[in-house]
C-alpha positions as a Python dict, from the first residue, in 0.01 Angstrom:
ca = {
    (1, 'X'): (0, 0, 0),
    (2, 'X'): (322, 200, -26),
    (3, 'X'): (397, 155, 343),
    (4, 'X'): (307, -214, 338),
    (5, 'X'): (527, -273, 32),
    (6, 'X'): (800, -28, 151),
    (7, 'X'): (773, 174, -169),
    (8, 'X'): (855, 533, -251),
    (9, 'X'): (576, 748, -391),
    (10, 'X'): (531, 1058, -601),
    (11, 'X'): (290, 1305, -438),
    (12, 'X'): (106, 1597, -592),
    (13, 'X'): (32, 1839, -310),
    (14, 'X'): (-186, 2149, -318),
    (15, 'X'): (-135, 2401, -39),
    (16, 'X'): (-455, 2508, 136),
    (17, 'X'): (-303, 2851, 207),
    (18, 'X'): (-175, 2975, -129),
    (19, 'X'): (-317, 2702, -361),
    (20, 'X'): (37, 2635, -492),
    (21, 'X'): (88, 2287, -638),
    (22, 'X'): (411, 2091, -598),
    (23, 'X'): (525, 1737, -666),
    (24, 'X'): (763, 1553, -435),
    (25, 'X'): (911, 1206, -413),
    (26, 'X'): (912, 1053, -68),
    (27, 'X'): (886, 735, 133),
    (28, 'X'): (570, 722, 350),
    (29, 'X'): (638, 590, 701),
    (30, 'X'): (357, 665, 945),
    (31, 'X'): (20, 838, 976),
    (32, 'X'): (-11, 1101, 1251),
    (33, 'X'): (-320, 1267, 1394),
    (34, 'X'): (-289, 1606, 1562),
    (35, 'X'): (-438, 1594, 1911),
    (36, 'X'): (-490, 1971, 1887),
    (37, 'X'): (-667, 2000, 1549),
    (38, 'X'): (-765, 1643, 1460),
    (39, 'X'): (-596, 1680, 1121),
    (40, 'X'): (-429, 1372, 976),
    (41, 'X'): (-78, 1376, 832),
    (42, 'X'): (146, 1131, 653),
    (43, 'X'): (503, 1134, 780),
    (44, 'X'): (743, 1089, 489),
    (45, 'X'): (1116, 1079, 430),
    (46, 'X'): (1161, 1334, 153),
    (47, 'X'): (1400, 1209, -118),
    (48, 'X'): (1521, 1558, -222),
    (49, 'X'): (1568, 1708, 125),
    (50, 'X'): (1677, 1383, 289),
    (51, 'X'): (1468, 1468, 594),
    (52, 'X'): (1134, 1390, 753),
    (53, 'X'): (824, 1599, 702),
    (54, 'X'): (453, 1566, 764),
    (55, 'X'): (204, 1634, 488),
    (56, 'X'): (-163, 1695, 554),
    (57, 'X'): (-368, 1419, 395),
    (58, 'X'): (-629, 1668, 271),
    (59, 'X'): (-358, 1847, 68),
    (60, 'X'): (-259, 1535, -128),
    (61, 'X'): (-425, 1539, -469),
    (62, 'X'): (-249, 1248, -640),
    (63, 'X'): (-28, 954, -540),
    (64, 'X'): (181, 734, -771),
    (65, 'X'): (358, 422, -646),
    (66, 'X'): (730, 406, -727),
    (67, 'X'): (1005, 152, -667),
    (68, 'X'): (1086, -16, -336),
    (69, 'X'): (1299, 199, -103),
    (70, 'X'): (1602, -14, 0),
    (71, 'X'): (1652, 218, 302),
    (72, 'X'): (1296, 182, 431),
    (73, 'X'): (1388, 10, 760),
    (74, 'X'): (1665, 265, 825),
    (75, 'X'): (1414, 549, 777),
    (76, 'X'): (1175, 382, 1024),
    (77, 'X'): (1451, 354, 1286),
    (78, 'X'): (1561, 716, 1227),
    (79, 'X'): (1199, 829, 1261),
    (80, 'X'): (1160, 647, 1593),
    (81, 'X'): (1479, 816, 1717),
    (82, 'X'): (1353, 1158, 1607),
    (83, 'X'): (998, 1137, 1745),
    (84, 'X'): (1089, 1250, 2100),
    (85, 'X'): (1186, 1589, 1952),
    (86, 'X'): (855, 1639, 1771),
    (87, 'X'): (610, 1821, 1996),
    (88, 'X'): (326, 1839, 1745),
    (89, 'X'): (361, 1736, 1383),
    (90, 'X'): (645, 1961, 1265),
    (91, 'X'): (1005, 1854, 1215),
    (92, 'X'): (1092, 2224, 1184),
    (93, 'X'): (1261, 2404, 900),
    (94, 'X'): (1606, 2438, 1054),
    (95, 'X'): (1860, 2165, 1114),
    (96, 'X'): (1909, 2276, 1477),
    (97, 'X'): (1677, 2214, 1771),
    (98, 'X'): (1487, 2473, 1973),
    (99, 'X'): (1582, 2455, 2341),
    (100, 'X'): (1288, 2553, 2562),
    (101, 'X'): (1326, 2648, 2928),
    (102, 'X'): (1012, 2726, 3126),
    (103, 'X'): (1031, 2829, 3492),
    (104, 'X'): (699, 2804, 3673),
    (105, 'X'): (562, 2860, 4022),
    (106, 'X'): (309, 2621, 4173),
    (107, 'X'): (186, 2533, 4517),
    (108, 'X'): (332, 2185, 4560),
    (109, 'X'): (79, 2084, 4825),
    (110, 'X'): (-237, 2220, 4664),
    (111, 'X'): (-148, 2185, 4295),
    (112, 'X'): (31, 1854, 4233),
    (113, 'X'): (-178, 1818, 3917),
    (114, 'X'): (37, 2089, 3755),
    (115, 'X'): (345, 1869, 3796),
    (116, 'X'): (143, 1575, 3666),
    (117, 'X'): (57, 1779, 3354),
    (118, 'X'): (422, 1863, 3294),
    (119, 'X'): (511, 1494, 3322),
    (120, 'X'): (224, 1360, 3111),
    (121, 'X'): (202, 1631, 2845),
    (122, 'X'): (566, 1745, 2842),
    (123, 'X'): (694, 1486, 2591),
    (124, 'X'): (976, 1367, 2815),
    (125, 'X'): (1121, 1707, 2900),
    (126, 'X'): (1321, 1732, 3222),
    (127, 'X'): (1155, 1877, 3531),
    (128, 'X'): (1381, 2015, 3803),
    (129, 'X'): (1274, 2152, 4142),
    (130, 'X'): (1501, 2456, 4193),
    (131, 'X'): (1329, 2612, 4499),
    (132, 'X'): (1023, 2545, 4705),
    (133, 'X'): (723, 2572, 4470),
    (134, 'X'): (949, 2659, 4173),
    (135, 'X'): (1021, 2419, 3886),
    (136, 'X'): (1213, 2436, 3561),
    (137, 'X'): (1089, 2239, 3261),
    (138, 'X'): (1338, 2196, 2974),
    (139, 'X'): (1320, 2022, 2639),
    (140, 'X'): (1485, 2024, 2295),
    (141, 'X'): (1238, 2008, 2007),
    (142, 'X'): (1249, 2054, 1631),
    (143, 'X'): (985, 2329, 1627),
    (144, 'X'): (931, 2521, 1951),
    (145, 'X'): (656, 2727, 1790),
    (146, 'X'): (430, 2422, 1818),
    (147, 'X'): (476, 2430, 2195),
    (148, 'X'): (353, 2786, 2248),
    (149, 'X'): (-22, 2705, 2271),
    (150, 'X'): (56, 2443, 2538),
    (151, 'X'): (296, 2674, 2722),
    (152, 'X'): (30, 2949, 2730),
    (153, 'X'): (-194, 2717, 2934),
    (154, 'X'): (47, 2782, 3223),
    (155, 'X'): (0, 3163, 3210),
    (156, 'X'): (-26, 3296, 3562),
    (157, 'X'): (234, 3044, 3679),
    (158, 'X'): (517, 3129, 3439),
    (159, 'X'): (812, 3305, 3599),
    (160, 'X'): (1023, 3304, 3283),
    (161, 'X'): (1031, 3163, 2932),
    (162, 'X'): (1370, 3119, 2762),
    (163, 'X'): (1488, 2969, 2436),
    (164, 'X'): (1785, 2968, 2203),
    (165, 'X'): (1532, 3070, 1936),
    (166, 'X'): (1496, 3448, 1982),
    (167, 'X'): (1190, 3455, 1756),
    (168, 'X'): (1002, 3233, 2004),
    (169, 'X'): (1101, 3446, 2302),
    (170, 'X'): (990, 3767, 2128),
    (171, 'X'): (665, 3605, 2015),
    (172, 'X'): (584, 3472, 2363),
    (173, 'X'): (639, 3806, 2538),
    (174, 'X'): (471, 4002, 2256),
    (175, 'X'): (163, 3779, 2292),
    (176, 'X'): (160, 3846, 2667),
    (177, 'X'): (178, 4220, 2602),
    (178, 'X'): (-111, 4198, 2354),
    (179, 'X'): (-317, 4004, 2609),
    (180, 'X'): (-243, 4267, 2876),
    (181, 'X'): (-357, 4546, 2641),
    (182, 'X'): (-679, 4356, 2574),
    (183, 'X'): (-752, 4321, 2946),
    (184, 'X'): (-660, 4686, 3012),
    (185, 'X'): (-904, 4794, 2738),
    (186, 'X'): (-1184, 4579, 2878),
    (187, 'X'): (-1121, 4704, 3231),
    (188, 'X'): (-1135, 5065, 3106),
    (189, 'X'): (-1467, 5000, 2927),
    (190, 'X'): (-1621, 4834, 3235),
    (191, 'X'): (-1510, 5115, 3468),
    (192, 'X'): (-1647, 5386, 3240),
    (193, 'X'): (-1978, 5208, 3170),
    (194, 'X'): (-2125, 5110, 3508),
}
């Protein structure tokens, strides 16, 4: 009703993590469904923060209709302009974008489906052939952390992972190190228990 009538709403939200309750005023614009988790979110323009955010529908405990938002159409246009920088459902917490640069190796003749994946699943990122069988995928997104599960699906092909967000770079390479330790431990167990 609020979206149909272009109204603002007051939302009572209860966090599933820490059970904290908060009330916000926002304009609801669109419903999103995560292709990874299946969770449903309402994309709102938050009155206080003057920015977009997605709220899980199962965290909303109460909704009150408020007055009509005279800027509703502007918010819709701004949302459409921002969607290419949303990889999952997060608009991030910072006002700057995460630049992601992924260099991968693939056999161009035997594995064209890898390039197809980058094109279809890469949310419009640029793909540049820099050498035979070597490609660079680059994109600017609000929250690069949401990309990491997808990026990990290219493990074994990744030559380098770079970002202006040092936290992401450390996390990516730390995760690789943890995975290596896990495999080393399993290999040790198998060798010593024939």
